[in-house]
Amino acid sequence: MPIPNGFRKKEELNNKETKYELACYFCEKCGLVQLTVVVNPEIMFKDYVYIPSTSKVMMNNFSSLVHEAFIEKGLGEKSMVIDIGSNDGSLLTFFKTYDCKVLGIDPAENIAKLAELNGVPTETVLFDSSSAKKIKKKYGQADVITATNVIAHIDNLYEMFKGVDVLLKKDGIFITEFPYLADLVDKLEFDTIYHEHLSYFSLKAWKYMVEKCGFEICGLRRLQIHGGSIRFIHRRKSSKRNPAKKTIEYFLNFEEQKKLNKKETYDLFSQKVASLKNELTELINSLKKDGNRIIGYGAAAKGNVLTNFLNIGKDKLDFIVDSTPYKQGLFTPGMNIPVYAENRLQKEVPDYVLILAWNFANEIMEKQESYRARGGRFIIPLPEVKII
Ligand code: JHZ
């Protein structure tokens, strides 16, 4: 597979594209699922196209995280909040409404500029213990450190925790969220497996890691975002009673029952993905045979995995619409499908829209209610192929 956010300009289309292995290992000891190959992060993240702020659902999720931090820690003008993988500064903007001092850390130079424009100071570096030390010198330590949808991007998690240890005040909290392995497996979310995501965590694997690094989970909850995620609150390990003890036990038991820590679960997963692939391929082929026009919605990284895996090219999808200005005018990696602004859907009224950003299917269908009212149909690819 090419890297999933490796969109290309028209003049680059004849250049050879680098492809990298995309496969997972499963650790029978700690339950971690991880990629076999690590692509250099500089290649993937320096000039980045993904921003979270195009989705209302994402913004609501950020708002709920900040509220949770407020309840856990209390926030005010004396609080310092640091966000790892701060992207366009959206999450920190919500912390600013509580008058907190904020700092973003993100290696994407193009997107950090956007954050600065949003009033969020940003250090453009990859996060590790040595960048953490420099940041501590310049800005001091944080009461709250956040890291949403970025932990899976980091290869050396021990280094990451060392960095958090450097930057976090003694009684500070570290909040993170990422897609939950139980949802990935349950809902056949194979397309969220790609080079940016090096690890896929169960609670069991995450807890093992957290405790090895001198921290403990003191809060957790499941979220609907991104097809099912999990949010953790951590503090340094202490002898104080852990308020999350019961919830942790409950989830460990849930994972046991789901056989999330057994290899057979992943064999079955791969078989189910293969049949989903057949079903969706057959549907698209038969719709095309009947002369239908199909377009894609959401040039998501996961969409690029899906189209490459199913070999869905321009002969099947005329184009993809996407709300991200940085993606519009470019072509998708591997399949070279053009990406346009969302209003192109209303102009061209295709027969079917394949929702590649299926995690935002409801938000997208609500937004495009008038297309539906004109007889337009949406295809949702997973967990089972559905036409709406
Ligand atoms: P979306 C990204 O994955 C990359 P992707 C990253 N590695 C990660 O971890 C996950 O997020 C969490 C568009 N859209 O968020 C915007 C519309 O066009 O599922 C996005 O391009 N109209 C950081 O790329 C895409 O869909 C809309 O109304 O798989 C969604 O991408 C909405 C709501 C979205 O992430």
PDB file of C-alpha atoms and ligand atoms in Angstrom, residues 4-5 7 45 48-52 54-58 87 148-150 152-153 178-179 191-192 194 196-197 225-226 229 297-304 320-324 327-328 340 342 356-361 363-365 367-368, ligand 1:
ATOM      1  CA  PRO A   4      -2.681   6.512   3.237  1.00  0.00           C
ATOM      2  CA  ASN A   5      -2.393  10.300   3.292  1.00  0.00           C
ATOM      3  CA  PHE A   7      -2.213  12.466  -1.862  1.00  0.00           C
ATOM      4  CA  PHE A  45       3.658  13.675   8.998  1.00  0.00           C
ATOM      5  CA  TYR A  48       0.117  16.633   6.509  1.00  0.00           C
ATOM      6  CA  VAL A  49      -3.347  16.932   4.983  1.00  0.00           C
ATOM      7  CA  TYR A  50      -5.652  15.675   7.721  1.00  0.00           C
ATOM      8  CA  ILE A  51      -7.409  18.187  10.002  1.00  0.00           C
ATOM      9  CA  PRO A  52     -10.113  17.277  12.524  1.00  0.00           C
ATOM     10  CA  THR A  54     -14.070  19.748   9.358  1.00  0.00           C
ATOM     11  CA  SER A  55     -16.380  17.552  11.447  1.00  0.00           C
ATOM     12  CA  LYS A  56     -18.954  18.737  13.977  1.00  0.00           C
ATOM     13  CA  VAL A  57     -18.924  15.307  15.619  1.00  0.00           C
ATOM     14  CA  MET A  58     -15.160  15.624  16.161  1.00  0.00           C
ATOM     15  CA  ASN A  87      -2.845  19.402  14.528  1.00  0.00           C
ATOM     16  CA  THR A 148      -5.873  12.296  20.858  1.00  0.00           C
ATOM     17  CA  ASN A 149      -5.534   9.935  17.906  1.00  0.00           C
ATOM     18  CA  VAL A 150      -1.778  10.167  17.950  1.00  0.00           C
ATOM     19  CA  ALA A 152      -0.909   4.885  17.571  1.00  0.00           C
ATOM     20  CA  HIS A 153       1.392   7.024  15.413  1.00  0.00           C
ATOM     21  CA  PHE A 178      -7.642   6.256  20.250  1.00  0.00           C
ATOM     22  CA  PRO A 179      -9.701   3.685  18.335  1.00  0.00           C
ATOM     23  CA  ASP A 191      -9.447  -0.018   6.722  1.00  0.00           C
ATOM     24  CA  THR A 192      -8.343   1.757   9.911  1.00  0.00           C
ATOM     25  CA  TYR A 194      -2.675   1.583   7.909  1.00  0.00           C
ATOM     26  CA  GLU A 196       0.099   5.803  10.389  1.00  0.00           C
ATOM     27  CA  HIS A 197      -1.366   3.476  13.002  1.00  0.00           C
ATOM     28  CA  ILE A 225     -15.996   8.528  17.577  1.00  0.00           C
ATOM     29  CA  HIS A 226     -14.011   6.965  14.703  1.00  0.00           C
ATOM     30  CA  SER A 229     -12.668   4.622  20.525  1.00  0.00           C
ATOM     31  CA  TYR A 297     -17.522  10.662   0.017  1.00  0.00           C
ATOM     32  CA  GLY A 298     -14.623  11.507   2.322  1.00  0.00           C
ATOM     33  CA  ALA A 299     -11.040  11.181   1.077  1.00  0.00           C
ATOM     34  CA  ALA A 300     -10.177   9.685   4.446  1.00  0.00           C
ATOM     35  CA  ALA A 301      -6.955   7.776   4.995  1.00  0.00           C
ATOM     36  CA  LYS A 302      -9.143   4.741   5.636  1.00  0.00           C
ATOM     37  CA  GLY A 303     -10.878   5.333   2.293  1.00  0.00           C
ATOM     38  CA  ASN A 304      -7.549   5.121   0.546  1.00  0.00           C
ATOM     39  CA  ILE A 320     -14.323  11.716  -4.267  1.00  0.00           C
ATOM     40  CA  VAL A 321     -15.709  14.759  -2.473  1.00  0.00           C
ATOM     41  CA  ASP A 322     -14.126  16.000   0.734  1.00  0.00           C
ATOM     42  CA  SER A 323     -14.491  19.052   2.953  1.00  0.00           C
ATOM     43  CA  THR A 324     -10.737  19.384   3.665  1.00  0.00           C
ATOM     44  CA  LYS A 327      -7.114  17.483  -0.107  1.00  0.00           C
ATOM     45  CA  GLN A 328      -9.205  19.186  -2.790  1.00  0.00           C
ATOM     46  CA  TYR A 340     -13.146  17.783  -5.132  1.00  0.00           C
ATOM     47  CA  GLU A 342     -18.360  18.647  -1.397  1.00  0.00           C
ATOM     48  CA  LEU A 356     -15.549   6.103   2.565  1.00  0.00           C
ATOM     49  CA  ALA A 357     -15.585   8.140   5.795  1.00  0.00           C
ATOM     50  CA  TRP A 358     -18.182   5.706   7.199  1.00  0.00           C
ATOM     51  CA  ASN A 359     -17.375   6.862  10.739  1.00  0.00           C
ATOM     52  CA  PHE A 360     -19.113  10.133   9.849  1.00  0.00           C
ATOM     53  CA  ALA A 361     -21.923   8.526   7.805  1.00  0.00           C
ATOM     54  CA  GLU A 363     -23.163  13.567   9.779  1.00  0.00           C
ATOM     55  CA  ILE A 364     -22.560  13.288   6.022  1.00  0.00           C
ATOM     56  CA  MET A 365     -26.053  11.995   5.203  1.00  0.00           C
ATOM     57  CA  LYS A 367     -25.565  17.328   5.468  1.00  0.00           C
ATOM     58  CA  GLN A 368     -26.537  15.864   2.089  1.00  0.00           C
TER      59      GLN A 368
HETATM   60  P1  JHZ B   1     -11.431  10.658   9.178  1.00  0.00           P
HETATM   61  C1  JHZ B   1      -7.365  10.267  10.308  1.00  0.00           C
HETATM   62  O1  JHZ B   1      -7.868   9.148   9.590  1.00  0.00           O
HETATM   63  C2  JHZ B   1      -5.888  10.204  10.344  1.00  0.00           C
HETATM   64  P2  JHZ B   1      -8.927   9.318   8.458  1.00  0.00           P
HETATM   65  C3  JHZ B   1      -5.297   9.902  11.652  1.00  0.00           C
HETATM   66  N1  JHZ B   1      -4.158   9.059  11.468  1.00  0.00           N
HETATM   67  C4  JHZ B   1      -6.152   9.204  12.609  1.00  0.00           C
HETATM   68  O2  JHZ B   1      -5.662   8.622  13.532  1.00  0.00           O
HETATM   69  C5  JHZ B   1      -7.592   9.217  12.408  1.00  0.00           C
HETATM   70  O3  JHZ B   1      -7.962  10.282  11.581  1.00  0.00           O
HETATM   71  C6  JHZ B   1      -8.337   9.299  13.677  1.00  0.00           C
HETATM   72  C7  JHZ B   1     -14.046  14.256   5.314  1.00  0.00           C
HETATM   73  N2  JHZ B   1     -15.390  14.733   5.657  1.00  0.00           N
HETATM   74  O4  JHZ B   1     -11.558  11.657  10.232  1.00  0.00           O
HETATM   75  C8  JHZ B   1     -12.960  14.888   6.111  1.00  0.00           C
HETATM   76  C9  JHZ B   1     -16.145  15.362   4.686  1.00  0.00           C
HETATM   77  O5  JHZ B   1     -15.694  15.503   3.546  1.00  0.00           O
HETATM   78  O6  JHZ B   1     -12.345   9.512   9.203  1.00  0.00           O
HETATM   79  C10 JHZ B   1     -11.873  13.819   6.139  1.00  0.00           C
HETATM   80  O7  JHZ B   1     -11.030  13.944   4.998  1.00  0.00           O
HETATM   81  N3  JHZ B   1     -17.372  15.847   5.050  1.00  0.00           N
HETATM   82  C11 JHZ B   1      -4.926  11.214  12.295  1.00  0.00           C
HETATM   83  O8  JHZ B   1      -8.351  10.187   7.384  1.00  0.00           O
HETATM   84  C12 JHZ B   1     -12.656  12.530   6.019  1.00  0.00           C
HETATM   85  O9  JHZ B   1     -13.949  12.860   5.548  1.00  0.00           O
HETATM   86  C13 JHZ B   1     -17.901  15.695   6.291  1.00  0.00           C
HETATM   87  O10 JHZ B   1     -19.030  16.134   6.545  1.00  0.00           O
HETATM   88  O11 JHZ B   1      -9.392   7.977   8.056  1.00  0.00           O
HETATM   89  C14 JHZ B   1     -12.807  11.858   7.353  1.00  0.00           C
HETATM   90  O12 JHZ B   1     -11.558  11.369   7.756  1.00  0.00           O
HETATM   91  C15 JHZ B   1     -17.112  15.015   7.278  1.00  0.00           C
HETATM   92  C16 JHZ B   1     -17.656  14.795   8.653  1.00  0.00           C
HETATM   93  C17 JHZ B   1     -15.867  14.548   6.916  1.00  0.00           C
HETATM   94  O13 JHZ B   1      -9.998  10.163   9.283  1.00  0.00           O
END
